[in-house]
């Protein structure tokens, strides 16, 4: 697919209902896409059924709809993409860009990240014992321009930083699935939280191994609670109150540094989003978490 214009997405994991930090990330990606007169998609990253309450996906989609954040195509579910992920893994194994790994986390830690079973040498065969599949990184100093944070430099080290792309339990990993779906959906621009910044250099190598160029990146600061922790299910972030979407959107605009007028909270969701698109300035986003 060769996109002719901006294509962005919001891709939550359904581990619980949306919280305020999720809304801020969704709104930022939506406004970026709309101001560029581009397309915006929703992707549910339902890769780990052990961590996903059955009601979470419905809650997420209901919250997004309540806040007027509607995608331009049908919602994509990663749980329906296993065949594509497996095909990519077979391709990466065949090309030498991936390998089977039987090492436990404890073993890797004891050996400073090196593989005591010499997994990268390709001597692990199916049936030996449970194994993960890892992407084989090249040593690289990666440079790119983040659209908010400016020039970025990350160092990745072969073997030490090799990410898992298929877990021992048989679940496809985020690092593979996110790249595969961004390629398949023709995503040109990714707006996401700065907590994912450290994964960027690894992901750029996966893009290229799969024959694609990485998208543009825009990493926004994550929203913190009063204890300085990222808002998440693990830190007991309260779910969004879908009965007050206008208030939530105005607060999210404020968290993104957009300085919405005080009267905007009395308007409809559509009016607030229209204001957000017309006044969106990515450069106004605070570079420190709030």
PDB file of N, CA, C and O in Angstrom, residues 42-69:
ATOM      1  N   UNK A  42      -8.655   3.078  14.430  1.00  0.00           N
ATOM      2  CA  UNK A  42      -8.577   2.486  15.766  1.00  0.00           C
ATOM      3  C   UNK A  42      -8.185   1.029  15.601  1.00  0.00           C
ATOM      4  O   UNK A  42      -8.777   0.303  14.803  1.00  0.00           O
ATOM      5  N   UNK A  43      -7.193   0.625  16.356  1.00  0.00           N
ATOM      6  CA  UNK A  43      -6.720  -0.763  16.341  1.00  0.00           C
ATOM      7  C   UNK A  43      -6.699  -1.277  17.776  1.00  0.00           C
ATOM      8  O   UNK A  43      -6.078  -0.674  18.647  1.00  0.00           O
ATOM      9  N   UNK A  44      -7.350  -2.383  18.023  1.00  0.00           N
ATOM     10  CA  UNK A  44      -7.348  -2.994  19.351  1.00  0.00           C
ATOM     11  C   UNK A  44      -6.227  -4.023  19.404  1.00  0.00           C
ATOM     12  O   UNK A  44      -6.235  -5.014  18.677  1.00  0.00           O
ATOM     13  N   UNK A  45      -5.261  -3.789  20.295  1.00  0.00           N
ATOM     14  CA  UNK A  45      -4.091  -4.666  20.389  1.00  0.00           C
ATOM     15  C   UNK A  45      -4.368  -5.779  21.402  1.00  0.00           C
ATOM     16  O   UNK A  45      -3.781  -5.823  22.490  1.00  0.00           O
ATOM     17  N   UNK A  46      -5.267  -6.677  21.012  1.00  0.00           N
ATOM     18  CA  UNK A  46      -5.711  -7.767  21.899  1.00  0.00           C
ATOM     19  C   UNK A  46      -4.868  -9.015  21.655  1.00  0.00           C
ATOM     20  O   UNK A  46      -5.343 -10.024  21.138  1.00  0.00           O
ATOM     21  N   UNK A  47      -3.617  -8.935  22.076  1.00  0.00           N
ATOM     22  CA  UNK A  47      -2.647 -10.006  21.846  1.00  0.00           C
ATOM     23  C   UNK A  47      -2.462 -10.926  23.037  1.00  0.00           C
ATOM     24  O   UNK A  47      -1.885 -12.001  22.895  1.00  0.00           O
ATOM     25  N   UNK A  48      -2.897 -10.512  24.212  1.00  0.00           N
ATOM     26  CA  UNK A  48      -2.617 -11.268  25.439  1.00  0.00           C
ATOM     27  C   UNK A  48      -3.915 -11.535  26.189  1.00  0.00           C
ATOM     28  O   UNK A  48      -4.299 -10.776  27.087  1.00  0.00           O
ATOM     29  N   UNK A  49      -4.626 -12.620  25.849  1.00  0.00           N
ATOM     30  CA  UNK A  49      -5.926 -12.871  26.478  1.00  0.00           C
ATOM     31  C   UNK A  49      -5.846 -13.062  27.988  1.00  0.00           C
ATOM     32  O   UNK A  49      -6.857 -12.888  28.684  1.00  0.00           O
ATOM     33  N   UNK A  50      -4.679 -13.384  28.513  1.00  0.00           N
ATOM     34  CA  UNK A  50      -4.549 -13.584  29.961  1.00  0.00           C
ATOM     35  C   UNK A  50      -4.648 -12.269  30.720  1.00  0.00           C
ATOM     36  O   UNK A  50      -4.924 -12.271  31.922  1.00  0.00           O
ATOM     37  N   UNK A  51      -4.443 -11.144  30.040  1.00  0.00           N
ATOM     38  CA  UNK A  51      -4.476  -9.835  30.702  1.00  0.00           C
ATOM     39  C   UNK A  51      -5.663  -8.981  30.256  1.00  0.00           C
ATOM     40  O   UNK A  51      -5.738  -7.812  30.599  1.00  0.00           O
ATOM     41  N   UNK A  52      -6.582  -9.585  29.498  1.00  0.00           N
ATOM     42  CA  UNK A  52      -7.637  -8.795  28.868  1.00  0.00           C
ATOM     43  C   UNK A  52      -9.023  -9.208  29.382  1.00  0.00           C
ATOM     44  O   UNK A  52      -9.556 -10.243  28.965  1.00  0.00           O
ATOM     45  N   UNK A  53      -9.618  -8.423  30.284  1.00  0.00           N
ATOM     46  CA  UNK A  53     -10.985  -8.718  30.706  1.00  0.00           C
ATOM     47  C   UNK A  53     -11.918  -8.714  29.506  1.00  0.00           C
ATOM     48  O   UNK A  53     -11.775  -7.879  28.599  1.00  0.00           O
ATOM     49  N   UNK A  54     -12.869  -9.626  29.449  1.00  0.00           N
ATOM     50  CA  UNK A  54     -13.717  -9.734  28.256  1.00  0.00           C
ATOM     51  C   UNK A  54     -14.521  -8.480  27.952  1.00  0.00           C
ATOM     52  O   UNK A  54     -14.882  -8.242  26.801  1.00  0.00           O
ATOM     53  N   UNK A  55     -14.793  -7.667  28.962  1.00  0.00           N
ATOM     54  CA  UNK A  55     -15.602  -6.470  28.743  1.00  0.00           C
ATOM     55  C   UNK A  55     -14.780  -5.255  28.319  1.00  0.00           C
ATOM     56  O   UNK A  55     -15.338  -4.219  27.921  1.00  0.00           O
ATOM     57  N   UNK A  56     -13.447  -5.353  28.370  1.00  0.00           N
ATOM     58  CA  UNK A  56     -12.604  -4.167  28.192  1.00  0.00           C
ATOM     59  C   UNK A  56     -12.720  -3.570  26.789  1.00  0.00           C
ATOM     60  O   UNK A  56     -12.797  -2.343  26.638  1.00  0.00           O
ATOM     61  N   UNK A  57     -12.728  -4.401  25.758  1.00  0.00           N
ATOM     62  CA  UNK A  57     -12.792  -3.860  24.389  1.00  0.00           C
ATOM     63  C   UNK A  57     -14.055  -3.056  24.177  1.00  0.00           C
ATOM     64  O   UNK A  57     -14.025  -1.941  23.628  1.00  0.00           O
ATOM     65  N   UNK A  58     -15.180  -3.580  24.624  1.00  0.00           N
ATOM     66  CA  UNK A  58     -16.433  -2.842  24.492  1.00  0.00           C
ATOM     67  C   UNK A  58     -16.410  -1.530  25.246  1.00  0.00           C
ATOM     68  O   UNK A  58     -16.923  -0.510  24.760  1.00  0.00           O
ATOM     69  N   UNK A  59     -15.803  -1.529  26.435  1.00  0.00           N
ATOM     70  CA  UNK A  59     -15.707  -0.297  27.214  1.00  0.00           C
ATOM     71  C   UNK A  59     -14.863   0.747  26.489  1.00  0.00           C
ATOM     72  O   UNK A  59     -15.214   1.930  26.459  1.00  0.00           O
ATOM     73  N   UNK A  60     -13.754   0.310  25.912  1.00  0.00           N
ATOM     74  CA  UNK A  60     -12.875   1.237  25.195  1.00  0.00           C
ATOM     75  C   UNK A  60     -13.595   1.859  24.008  1.00  0.00           C
ATOM     76  O   UNK A  60     -13.580   3.086  23.821  1.00  0.00           O
ATOM     77  N   UNK A  61     -14.225   1.028  23.206  1.00  0.00           N
ATOM     78  CA  UNK A  61     -14.896   1.543  22.011  1.00  0.00           C
ATOM     79  C   UNK A  61     -16.070   2.440  22.381  1.00  0.00           C
ATOM     80  O   UNK A  61     -16.344   3.443  21.715  1.00  0.00           O
ATOM     81  N   UNK A  62     -16.758   2.116  23.462  1.00  0.00           N
ATOM     82  CA  UNK A  62     -17.871   2.955  23.918  1.00  0.00           C
ATOM     83  C   UNK A  62     -17.359   4.318  24.360  1.00  0.00           C
ATOM     84  O   UNK A  62     -17.972   5.358  24.048  1.00  0.00           O
ATOM     85  N   UNK A  63     -16.233   4.340  25.065  1.00  0.00           N
ATOM     86  CA  UNK A  63     -15.668   5.615  25.518  1.00  0.00           C
ATOM     87  C   UNK A  63     -15.226   6.468  24.347  1.00  0.00           C
ATOM     88  O   UNK A  63     -15.470   7.686  24.311  1.00  0.00           O
ATOM     89  N   UNK A  64     -14.568   5.863  23.372  1.00  0.00           N
ATOM     90  CA  UNK A  64     -14.123   6.629  22.208  1.00  0.00           C
ATOM     91  C   UNK A  64     -15.314   7.211  21.459  1.00  0.00           C
ATOM     92  O   UNK A  64     -15.299   8.377  21.043  1.00  0.00           O
ATOM     93  N   UNK A  65     -16.374   6.423  21.309  1.00  0.00           N
ATOM     94  CA  UNK A  65     -17.570   6.922  20.623  1.00  0.00           C
ATOM     95  C   UNK A  65     -18.218   8.051  21.407  1.00  0.00           C
ATOM     96  O   UNK A  65     -18.650   9.058  20.823  1.00  0.00           O
ATOM     97  N   UNK A  66     -18.275   7.912  22.726  1.00  0.00           N
ATOM     98  CA  UNK A  66     -18.873   8.955  23.557  1.00  0.00           C
ATOM     99  C   UNK A  66     -18.127  10.273  23.420  1.00  0.00           C
ATOM    100  O   UNK A  66     -18.721  11.352  23.542  1.00  0.00           O
ATOM    101  N   UNK A  67     -16.827  10.191  23.146  1.00  0.00           N
ATOM    102  CA  UNK A  67     -16.009  11.395  23.017  1.00  0.00           C
ATOM    103  C   UNK A  67     -15.846  11.825  21.558  1.00  0.00           C
ATOM    104  O   UNK A  67     -15.007  12.674  21.245  1.00  0.00           O
ATOM    105  N   UNK A  68     -16.635  11.243  20.665  1.00  0.00           N
ATOM    106  CA  UNK A  68     -16.653  11.669  19.269  1.00  0.00           C
ATOM    107  C   UNK A  68     -15.467  11.219  18.449  1.00  0.00           C
ATOM    108  O   UNK A  68     -15.288  11.694  17.324  1.00  0.00           O
ATOM    109  N   UNK A  69     -14.664  10.297  18.980  1.00  0.00           N
ATOM    110  CA  UNK A  69     -13.448   9.862  18.288  1.00  0.00           C
ATOM    111  C   UNK A  69     -13.774   8.619  17.471  1.00  0.00           C
ATOM    112  O   UNK A  69     -13.606   7.486  17.904  1.00  0.00           O
TER     113      UNK A  69
END
